[in-house]
PDB file of C-alpha atoms and ligand atoms in Angstrom:
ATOM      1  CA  UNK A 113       0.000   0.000   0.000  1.00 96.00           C
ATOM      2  CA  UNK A 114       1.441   3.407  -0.785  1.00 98.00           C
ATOM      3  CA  UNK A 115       1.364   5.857   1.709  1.00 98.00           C
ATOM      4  CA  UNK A 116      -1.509   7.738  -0.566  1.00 98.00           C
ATOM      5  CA  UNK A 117      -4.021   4.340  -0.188  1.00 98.00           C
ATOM      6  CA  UNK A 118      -3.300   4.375   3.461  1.00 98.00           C
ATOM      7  CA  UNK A 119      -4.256   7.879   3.590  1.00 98.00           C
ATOM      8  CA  UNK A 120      -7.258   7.158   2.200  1.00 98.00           C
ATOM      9  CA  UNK A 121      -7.827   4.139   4.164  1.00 98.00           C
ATOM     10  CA  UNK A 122      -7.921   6.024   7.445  1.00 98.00           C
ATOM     11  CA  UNK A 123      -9.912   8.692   5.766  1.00 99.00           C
ATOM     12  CA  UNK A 124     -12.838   6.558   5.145  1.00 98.00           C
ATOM     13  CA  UNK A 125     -12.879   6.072   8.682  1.00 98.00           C
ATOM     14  CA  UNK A 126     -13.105   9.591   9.877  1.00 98.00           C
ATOM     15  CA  UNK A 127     -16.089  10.734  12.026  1.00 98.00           C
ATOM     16  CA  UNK A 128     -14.010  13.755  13.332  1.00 98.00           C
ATOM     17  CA  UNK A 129     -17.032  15.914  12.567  1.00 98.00           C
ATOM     18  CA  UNK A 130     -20.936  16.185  12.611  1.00 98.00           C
ATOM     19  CA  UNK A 131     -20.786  15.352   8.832  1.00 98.00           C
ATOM     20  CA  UNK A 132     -19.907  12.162   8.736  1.00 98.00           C
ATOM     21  CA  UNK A 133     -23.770  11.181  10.256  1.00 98.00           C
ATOM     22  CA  UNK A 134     -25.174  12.037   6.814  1.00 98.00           C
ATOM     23  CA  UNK A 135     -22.619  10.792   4.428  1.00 98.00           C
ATOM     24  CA  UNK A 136     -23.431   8.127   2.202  1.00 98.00           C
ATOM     25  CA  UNK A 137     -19.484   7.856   1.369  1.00 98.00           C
ATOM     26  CA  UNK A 138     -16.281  10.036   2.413  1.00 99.00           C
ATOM     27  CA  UNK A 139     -15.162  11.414  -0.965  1.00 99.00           C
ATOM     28  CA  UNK A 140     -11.068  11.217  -0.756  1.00 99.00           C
ATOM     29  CA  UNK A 141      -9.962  12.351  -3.738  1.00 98.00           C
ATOM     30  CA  UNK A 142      -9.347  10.948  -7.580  1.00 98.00           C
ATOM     31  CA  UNK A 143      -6.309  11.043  -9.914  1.00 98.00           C
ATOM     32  CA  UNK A 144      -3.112  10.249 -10.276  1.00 98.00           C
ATOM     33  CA  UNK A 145      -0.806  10.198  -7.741  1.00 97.00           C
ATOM     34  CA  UNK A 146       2.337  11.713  -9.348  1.00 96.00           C
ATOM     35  CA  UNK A 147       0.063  14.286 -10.208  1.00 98.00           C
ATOM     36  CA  UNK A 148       1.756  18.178 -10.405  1.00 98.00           C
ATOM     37  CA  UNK A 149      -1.491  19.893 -10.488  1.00 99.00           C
ATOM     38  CA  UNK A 150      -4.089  19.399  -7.498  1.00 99.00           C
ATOM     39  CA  UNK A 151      -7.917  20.750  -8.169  1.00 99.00           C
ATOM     40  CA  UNK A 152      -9.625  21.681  -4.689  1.00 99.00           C
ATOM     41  CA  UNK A 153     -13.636  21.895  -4.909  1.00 98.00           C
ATOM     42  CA  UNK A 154     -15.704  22.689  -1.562  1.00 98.00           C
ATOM     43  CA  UNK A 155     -17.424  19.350  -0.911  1.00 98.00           C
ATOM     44  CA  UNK A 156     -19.268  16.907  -2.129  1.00 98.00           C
ATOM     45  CA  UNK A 157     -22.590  17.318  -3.340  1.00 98.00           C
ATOM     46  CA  UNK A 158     -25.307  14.246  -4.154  1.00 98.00           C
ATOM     47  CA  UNK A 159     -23.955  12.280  -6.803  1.00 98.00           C
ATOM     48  CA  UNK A 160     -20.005  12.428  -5.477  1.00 98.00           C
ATOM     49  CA  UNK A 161     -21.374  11.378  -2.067  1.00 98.00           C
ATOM     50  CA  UNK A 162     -23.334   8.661  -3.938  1.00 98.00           C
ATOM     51  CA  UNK A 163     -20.391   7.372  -6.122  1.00 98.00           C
ATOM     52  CA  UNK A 164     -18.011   8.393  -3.664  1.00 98.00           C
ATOM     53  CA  UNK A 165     -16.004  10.374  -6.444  1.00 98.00           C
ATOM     54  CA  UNK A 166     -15.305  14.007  -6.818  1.00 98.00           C
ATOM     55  CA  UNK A 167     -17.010  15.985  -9.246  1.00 98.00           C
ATOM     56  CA  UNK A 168     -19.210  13.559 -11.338  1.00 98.00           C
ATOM     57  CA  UNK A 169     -22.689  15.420 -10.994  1.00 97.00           C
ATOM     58  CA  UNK A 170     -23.317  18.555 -13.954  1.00 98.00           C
ATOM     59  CA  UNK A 171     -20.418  20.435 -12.288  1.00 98.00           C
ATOM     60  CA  UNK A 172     -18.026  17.236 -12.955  1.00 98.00           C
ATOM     61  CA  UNK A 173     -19.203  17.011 -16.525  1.00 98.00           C
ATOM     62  CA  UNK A 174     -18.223  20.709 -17.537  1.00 98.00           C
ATOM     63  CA  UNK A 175     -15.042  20.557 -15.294  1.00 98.00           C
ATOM     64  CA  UNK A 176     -13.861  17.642 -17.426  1.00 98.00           C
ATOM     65  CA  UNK A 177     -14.927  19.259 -20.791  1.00 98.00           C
ATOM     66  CA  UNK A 178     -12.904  22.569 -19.142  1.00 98.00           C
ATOM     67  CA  UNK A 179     -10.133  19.992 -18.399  1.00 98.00           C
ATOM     68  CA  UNK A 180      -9.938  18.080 -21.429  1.00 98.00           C
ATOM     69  CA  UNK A 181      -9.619  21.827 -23.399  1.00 97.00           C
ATOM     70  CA  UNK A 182      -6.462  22.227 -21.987  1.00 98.00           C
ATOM     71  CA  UNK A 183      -4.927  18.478 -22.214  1.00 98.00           C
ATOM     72  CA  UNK A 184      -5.891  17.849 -18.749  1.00 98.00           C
ATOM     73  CA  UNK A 185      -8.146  14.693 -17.320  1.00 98.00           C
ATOM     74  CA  UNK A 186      -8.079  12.828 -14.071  1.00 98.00           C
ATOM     75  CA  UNK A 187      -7.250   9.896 -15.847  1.00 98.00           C
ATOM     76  CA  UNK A 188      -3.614  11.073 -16.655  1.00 98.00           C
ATOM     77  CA  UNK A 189      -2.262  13.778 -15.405  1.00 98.00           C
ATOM     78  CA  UNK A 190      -4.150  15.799 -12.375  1.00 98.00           C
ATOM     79  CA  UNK A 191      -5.651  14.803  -9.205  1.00 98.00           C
ATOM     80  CA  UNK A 192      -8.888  16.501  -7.809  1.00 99.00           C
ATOM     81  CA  UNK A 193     -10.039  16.587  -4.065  1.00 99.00           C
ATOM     82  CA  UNK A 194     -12.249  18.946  -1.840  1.00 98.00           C
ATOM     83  CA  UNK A 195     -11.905  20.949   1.510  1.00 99.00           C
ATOM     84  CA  UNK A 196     -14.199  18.566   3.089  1.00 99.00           C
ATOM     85  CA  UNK A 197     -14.292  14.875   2.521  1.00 99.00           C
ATOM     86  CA  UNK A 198     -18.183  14.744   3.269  1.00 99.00           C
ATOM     87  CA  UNK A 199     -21.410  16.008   2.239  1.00 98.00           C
ATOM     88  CA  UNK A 200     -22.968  19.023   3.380  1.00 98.00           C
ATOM     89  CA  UNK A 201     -26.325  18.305   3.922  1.00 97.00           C
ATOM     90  CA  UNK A 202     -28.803  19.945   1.775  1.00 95.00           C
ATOM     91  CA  UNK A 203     -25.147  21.121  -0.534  1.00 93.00           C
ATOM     92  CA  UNK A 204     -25.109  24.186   2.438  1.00 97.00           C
ATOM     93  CA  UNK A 205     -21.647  25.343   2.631  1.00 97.00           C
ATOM     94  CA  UNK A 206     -19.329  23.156   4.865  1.00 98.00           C
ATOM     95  CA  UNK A 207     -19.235  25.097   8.244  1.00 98.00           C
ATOM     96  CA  UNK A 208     -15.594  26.631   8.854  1.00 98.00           C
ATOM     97  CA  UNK A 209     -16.087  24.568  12.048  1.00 98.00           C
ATOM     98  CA  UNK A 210     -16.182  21.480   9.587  1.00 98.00           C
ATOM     99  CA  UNK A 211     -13.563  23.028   7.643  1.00 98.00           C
ATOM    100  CA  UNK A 212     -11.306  22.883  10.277  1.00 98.00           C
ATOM    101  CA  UNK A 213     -11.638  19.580  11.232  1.00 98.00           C
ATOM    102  CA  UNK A 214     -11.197  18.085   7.563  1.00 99.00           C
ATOM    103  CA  UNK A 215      -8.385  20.162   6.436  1.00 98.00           C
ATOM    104  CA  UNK A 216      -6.029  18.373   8.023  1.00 99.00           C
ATOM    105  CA  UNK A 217      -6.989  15.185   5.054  1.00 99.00           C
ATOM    106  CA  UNK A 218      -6.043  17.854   1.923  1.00 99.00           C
ATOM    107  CA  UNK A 219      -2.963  19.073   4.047  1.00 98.00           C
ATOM    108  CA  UNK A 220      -1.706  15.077   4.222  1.00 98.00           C
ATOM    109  CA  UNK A 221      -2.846  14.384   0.220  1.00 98.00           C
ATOM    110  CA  UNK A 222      -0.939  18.169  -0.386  1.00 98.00           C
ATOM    111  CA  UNK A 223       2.370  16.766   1.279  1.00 98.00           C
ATOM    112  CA  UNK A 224       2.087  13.726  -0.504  1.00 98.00           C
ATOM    113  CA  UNK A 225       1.641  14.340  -4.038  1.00 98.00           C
ATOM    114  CA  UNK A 226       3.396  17.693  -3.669  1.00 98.00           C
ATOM    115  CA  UNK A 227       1.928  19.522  -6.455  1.00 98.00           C
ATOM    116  CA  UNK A 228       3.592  22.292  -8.410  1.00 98.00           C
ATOM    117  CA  UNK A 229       0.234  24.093  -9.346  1.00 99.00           C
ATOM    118  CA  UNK A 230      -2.877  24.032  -6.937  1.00 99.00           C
ATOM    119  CA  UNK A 231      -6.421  24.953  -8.476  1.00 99.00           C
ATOM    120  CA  UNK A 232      -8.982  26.548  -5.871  1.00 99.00           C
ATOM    121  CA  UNK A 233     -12.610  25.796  -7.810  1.00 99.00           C
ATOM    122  CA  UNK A 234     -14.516  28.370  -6.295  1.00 98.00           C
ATOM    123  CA  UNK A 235     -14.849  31.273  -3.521  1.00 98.00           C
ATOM    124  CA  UNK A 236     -15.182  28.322  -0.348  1.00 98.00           C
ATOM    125  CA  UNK A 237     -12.013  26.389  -1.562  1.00 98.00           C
ATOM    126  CA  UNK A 238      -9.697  29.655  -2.415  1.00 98.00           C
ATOM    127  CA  UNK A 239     -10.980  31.621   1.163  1.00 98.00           C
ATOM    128  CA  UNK A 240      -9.474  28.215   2.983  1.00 98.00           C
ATOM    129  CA  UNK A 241      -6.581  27.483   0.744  1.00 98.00           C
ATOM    130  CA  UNK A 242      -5.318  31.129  -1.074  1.00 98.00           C
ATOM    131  CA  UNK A 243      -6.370  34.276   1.318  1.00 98.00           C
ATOM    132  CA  UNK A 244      -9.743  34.295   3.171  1.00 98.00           C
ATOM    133  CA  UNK A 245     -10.368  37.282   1.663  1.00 98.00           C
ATOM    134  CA  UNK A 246     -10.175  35.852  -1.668  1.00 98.00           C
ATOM    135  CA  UNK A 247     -12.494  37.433  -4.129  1.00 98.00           C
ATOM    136  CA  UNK A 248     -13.219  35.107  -7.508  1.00 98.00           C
ATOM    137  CA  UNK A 249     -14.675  37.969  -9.272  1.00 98.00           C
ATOM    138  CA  UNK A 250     -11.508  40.259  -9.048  1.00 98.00           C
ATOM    139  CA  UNK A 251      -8.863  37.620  -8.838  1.00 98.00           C
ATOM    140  CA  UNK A 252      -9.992  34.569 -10.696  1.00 98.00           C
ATOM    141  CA  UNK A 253      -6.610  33.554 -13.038  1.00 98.00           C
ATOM    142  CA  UNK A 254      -4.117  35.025 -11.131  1.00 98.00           C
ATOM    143  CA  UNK A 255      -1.359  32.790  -9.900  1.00 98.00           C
ATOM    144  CA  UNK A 256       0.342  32.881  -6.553  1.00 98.00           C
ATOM    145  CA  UNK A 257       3.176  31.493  -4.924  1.00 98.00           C
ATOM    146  CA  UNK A 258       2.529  30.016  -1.748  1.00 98.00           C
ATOM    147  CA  UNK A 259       4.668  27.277   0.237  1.00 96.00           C
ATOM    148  CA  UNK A 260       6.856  26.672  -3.162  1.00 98.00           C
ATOM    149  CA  UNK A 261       3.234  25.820  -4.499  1.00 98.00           C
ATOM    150  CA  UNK A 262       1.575  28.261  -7.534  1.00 99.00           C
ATOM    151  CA  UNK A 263      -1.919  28.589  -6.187  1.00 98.00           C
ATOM    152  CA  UNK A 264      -4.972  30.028  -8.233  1.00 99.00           C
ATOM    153  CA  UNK A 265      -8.512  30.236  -7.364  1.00 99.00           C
ATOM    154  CA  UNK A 266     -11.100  30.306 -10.805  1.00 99.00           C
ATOM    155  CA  UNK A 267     -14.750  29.741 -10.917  1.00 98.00           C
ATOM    156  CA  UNK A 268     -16.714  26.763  -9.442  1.00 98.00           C
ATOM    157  CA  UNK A 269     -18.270  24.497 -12.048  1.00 98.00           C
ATOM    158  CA  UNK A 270     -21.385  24.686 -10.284  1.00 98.00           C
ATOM    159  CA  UNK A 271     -21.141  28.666 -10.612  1.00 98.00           C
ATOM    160  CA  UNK A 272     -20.194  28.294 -13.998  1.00 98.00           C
ATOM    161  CA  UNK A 273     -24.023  26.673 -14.828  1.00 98.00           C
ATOM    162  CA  UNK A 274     -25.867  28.974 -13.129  1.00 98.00           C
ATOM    163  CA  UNK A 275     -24.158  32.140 -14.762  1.00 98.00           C
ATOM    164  CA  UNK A 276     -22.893  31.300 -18.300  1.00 98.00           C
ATOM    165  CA  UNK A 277     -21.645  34.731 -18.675  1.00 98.00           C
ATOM    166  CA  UNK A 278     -18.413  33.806 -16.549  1.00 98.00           C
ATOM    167  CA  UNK A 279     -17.879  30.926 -19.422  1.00 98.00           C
ATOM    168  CA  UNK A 280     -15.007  32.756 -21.053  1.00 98.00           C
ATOM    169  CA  UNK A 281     -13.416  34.243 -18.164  1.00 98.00           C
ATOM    170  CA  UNK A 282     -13.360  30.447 -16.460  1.00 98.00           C
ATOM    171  CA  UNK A 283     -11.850  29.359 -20.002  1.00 98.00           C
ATOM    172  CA  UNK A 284      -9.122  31.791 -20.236  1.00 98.00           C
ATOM    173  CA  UNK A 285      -7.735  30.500 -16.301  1.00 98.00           C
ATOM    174  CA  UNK A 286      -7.993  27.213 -17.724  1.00 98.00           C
ATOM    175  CA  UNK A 287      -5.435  28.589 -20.690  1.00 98.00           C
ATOM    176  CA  UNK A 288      -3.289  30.612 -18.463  1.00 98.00           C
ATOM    177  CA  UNK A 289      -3.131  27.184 -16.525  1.00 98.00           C
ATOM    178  CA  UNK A 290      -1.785  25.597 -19.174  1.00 98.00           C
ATOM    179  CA  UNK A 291       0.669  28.016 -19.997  1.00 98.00           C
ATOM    180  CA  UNK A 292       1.509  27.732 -16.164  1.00 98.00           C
ATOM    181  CA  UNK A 293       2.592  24.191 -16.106  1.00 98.00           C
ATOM    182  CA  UNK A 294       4.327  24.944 -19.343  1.00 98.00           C
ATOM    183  CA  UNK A 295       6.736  27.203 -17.227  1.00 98.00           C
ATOM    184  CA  UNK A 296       6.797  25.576 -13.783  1.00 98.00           C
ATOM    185  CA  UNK A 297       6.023  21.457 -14.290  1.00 98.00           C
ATOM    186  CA  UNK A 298       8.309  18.869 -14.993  1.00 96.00           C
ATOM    187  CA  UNK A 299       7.198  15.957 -16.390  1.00 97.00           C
ATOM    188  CA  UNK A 300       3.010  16.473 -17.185  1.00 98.00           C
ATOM    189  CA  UNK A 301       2.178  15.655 -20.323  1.00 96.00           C
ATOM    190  CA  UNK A 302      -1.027  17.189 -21.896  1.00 98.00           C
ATOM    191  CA  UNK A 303      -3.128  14.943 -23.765  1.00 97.00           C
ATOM    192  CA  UNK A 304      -6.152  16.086 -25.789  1.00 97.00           C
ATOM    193  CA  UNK A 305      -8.755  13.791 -26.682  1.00 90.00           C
ATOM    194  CA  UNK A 306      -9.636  13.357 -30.461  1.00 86.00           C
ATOM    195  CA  UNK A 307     -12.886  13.034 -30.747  1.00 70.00           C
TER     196      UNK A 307
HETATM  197  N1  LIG B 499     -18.708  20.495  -5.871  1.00 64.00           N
HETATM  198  C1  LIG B 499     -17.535  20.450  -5.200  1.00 64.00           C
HETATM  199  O1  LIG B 499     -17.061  21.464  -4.700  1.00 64.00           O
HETATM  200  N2  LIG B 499     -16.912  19.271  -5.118  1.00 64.00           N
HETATM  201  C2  LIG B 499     -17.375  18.147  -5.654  1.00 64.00           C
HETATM  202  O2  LIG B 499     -16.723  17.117  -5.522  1.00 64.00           O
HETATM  203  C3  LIG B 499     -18.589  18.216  -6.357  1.00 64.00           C
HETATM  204  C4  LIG B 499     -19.242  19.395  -6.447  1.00 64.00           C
HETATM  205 FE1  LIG B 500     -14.000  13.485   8.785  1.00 64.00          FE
HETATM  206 FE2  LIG B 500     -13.875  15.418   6.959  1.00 64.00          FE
HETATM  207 FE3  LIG B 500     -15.876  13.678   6.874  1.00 64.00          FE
HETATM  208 FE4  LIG B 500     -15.807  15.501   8.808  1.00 64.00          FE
HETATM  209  S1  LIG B 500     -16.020  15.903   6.587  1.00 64.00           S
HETATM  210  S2  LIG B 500     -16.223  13.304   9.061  1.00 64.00           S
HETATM  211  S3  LIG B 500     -13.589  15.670   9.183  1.00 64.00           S
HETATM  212  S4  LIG B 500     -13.686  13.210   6.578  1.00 64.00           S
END
């Protein structure tokens, strides 16, 4: 077992906070784990605490066509996870009290896959992760070195539906990702699908 599946292991486990009474399944994370990119949503909604996977509801579907855009997928060369592992009910935000207690989970995934480029999806996951007084309006796109990481925050999928107008600003952090791990990663390899 790598020290990744453990991680995960012991995650499954967690009742550390009041969400874990309402979970169908703790949603760890998907990818690959030499990933050099990590994508951080808020939580899980319905379908990812059904399937137990992040992002495979609407939002997942128009992240991956966002993804695959730019050469990127979760099959090959990112990994995606969430400020907390379990679902909010009713999709309410998670509480910063629940926050707290689940950080601790992307912290451990953060150290182990030690990403060159982190992606905050949304105003919940870039407040935690970026600068709680993060703005997504004003500073969607723009990178930031933190902790020898390059951190950016861009729209949430699930904003993205709702609001089609912020389609082309979303797109064009998705391009000046690209041209981010360009400059700064080592060894990903964008793959765009054909058809
Ligand atoms: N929204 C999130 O923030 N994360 C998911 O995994 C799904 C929807
Ligand atoms: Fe544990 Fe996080 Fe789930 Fe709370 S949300 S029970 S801290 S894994």
């Amino acid at each position: 077992m790598t020290d990744l599946e453990k991680l995960k292991a012991d995650c499954l486990g967690c009742s550390a906070c009041g969400l874990a009474d309402t979970r169908t399944h703790v949603v760890f994370g998907v990818g690959v784990p030499d990933a050099e990119i990590l994508f951080v949503g808020e939580g899980p909604g319905e379908n990812e605490d059904l399937q137990g996977e992040p992002f495979v509801g609407r939002g997942g579907q128009l992240l991956d066509k966002m993804l695959a855009a730019v050469g990127l997928s979760r099959q090959h060369n990112i990994y995606i996870a969430n400020i907390v592992k379990c679902r909010p009910p009713q999709n309410r935000d998670p509480r910063p009290e629940e926050q707290d207690a689940c950080i601790h989970w992307l912290r451990q995934q953060t150290s182990l896959l030690r990403p060159k480029i982190l992606v905050c999806l949304g105003r919940i996951a870039a407040c935690k992760i970026i600068d709680p007084q993060f703005k997504v309006t004003r500073q969607h796109g723009q990178f930031i070195l933190k902790g020898g990481i390059w951190m950016m925050g861009t729209y949430h999928p699930a904003s993205l539906l709702r609001n089609p107008t912020q389609k082309p600003d979303a797109f064009s952090d998705f391009q000046a990702l690209r041209d981010k791990i360009g400059e700064v990663c080592a060894h990903t390899s964008l793959i765009y699908p054909t058809d």
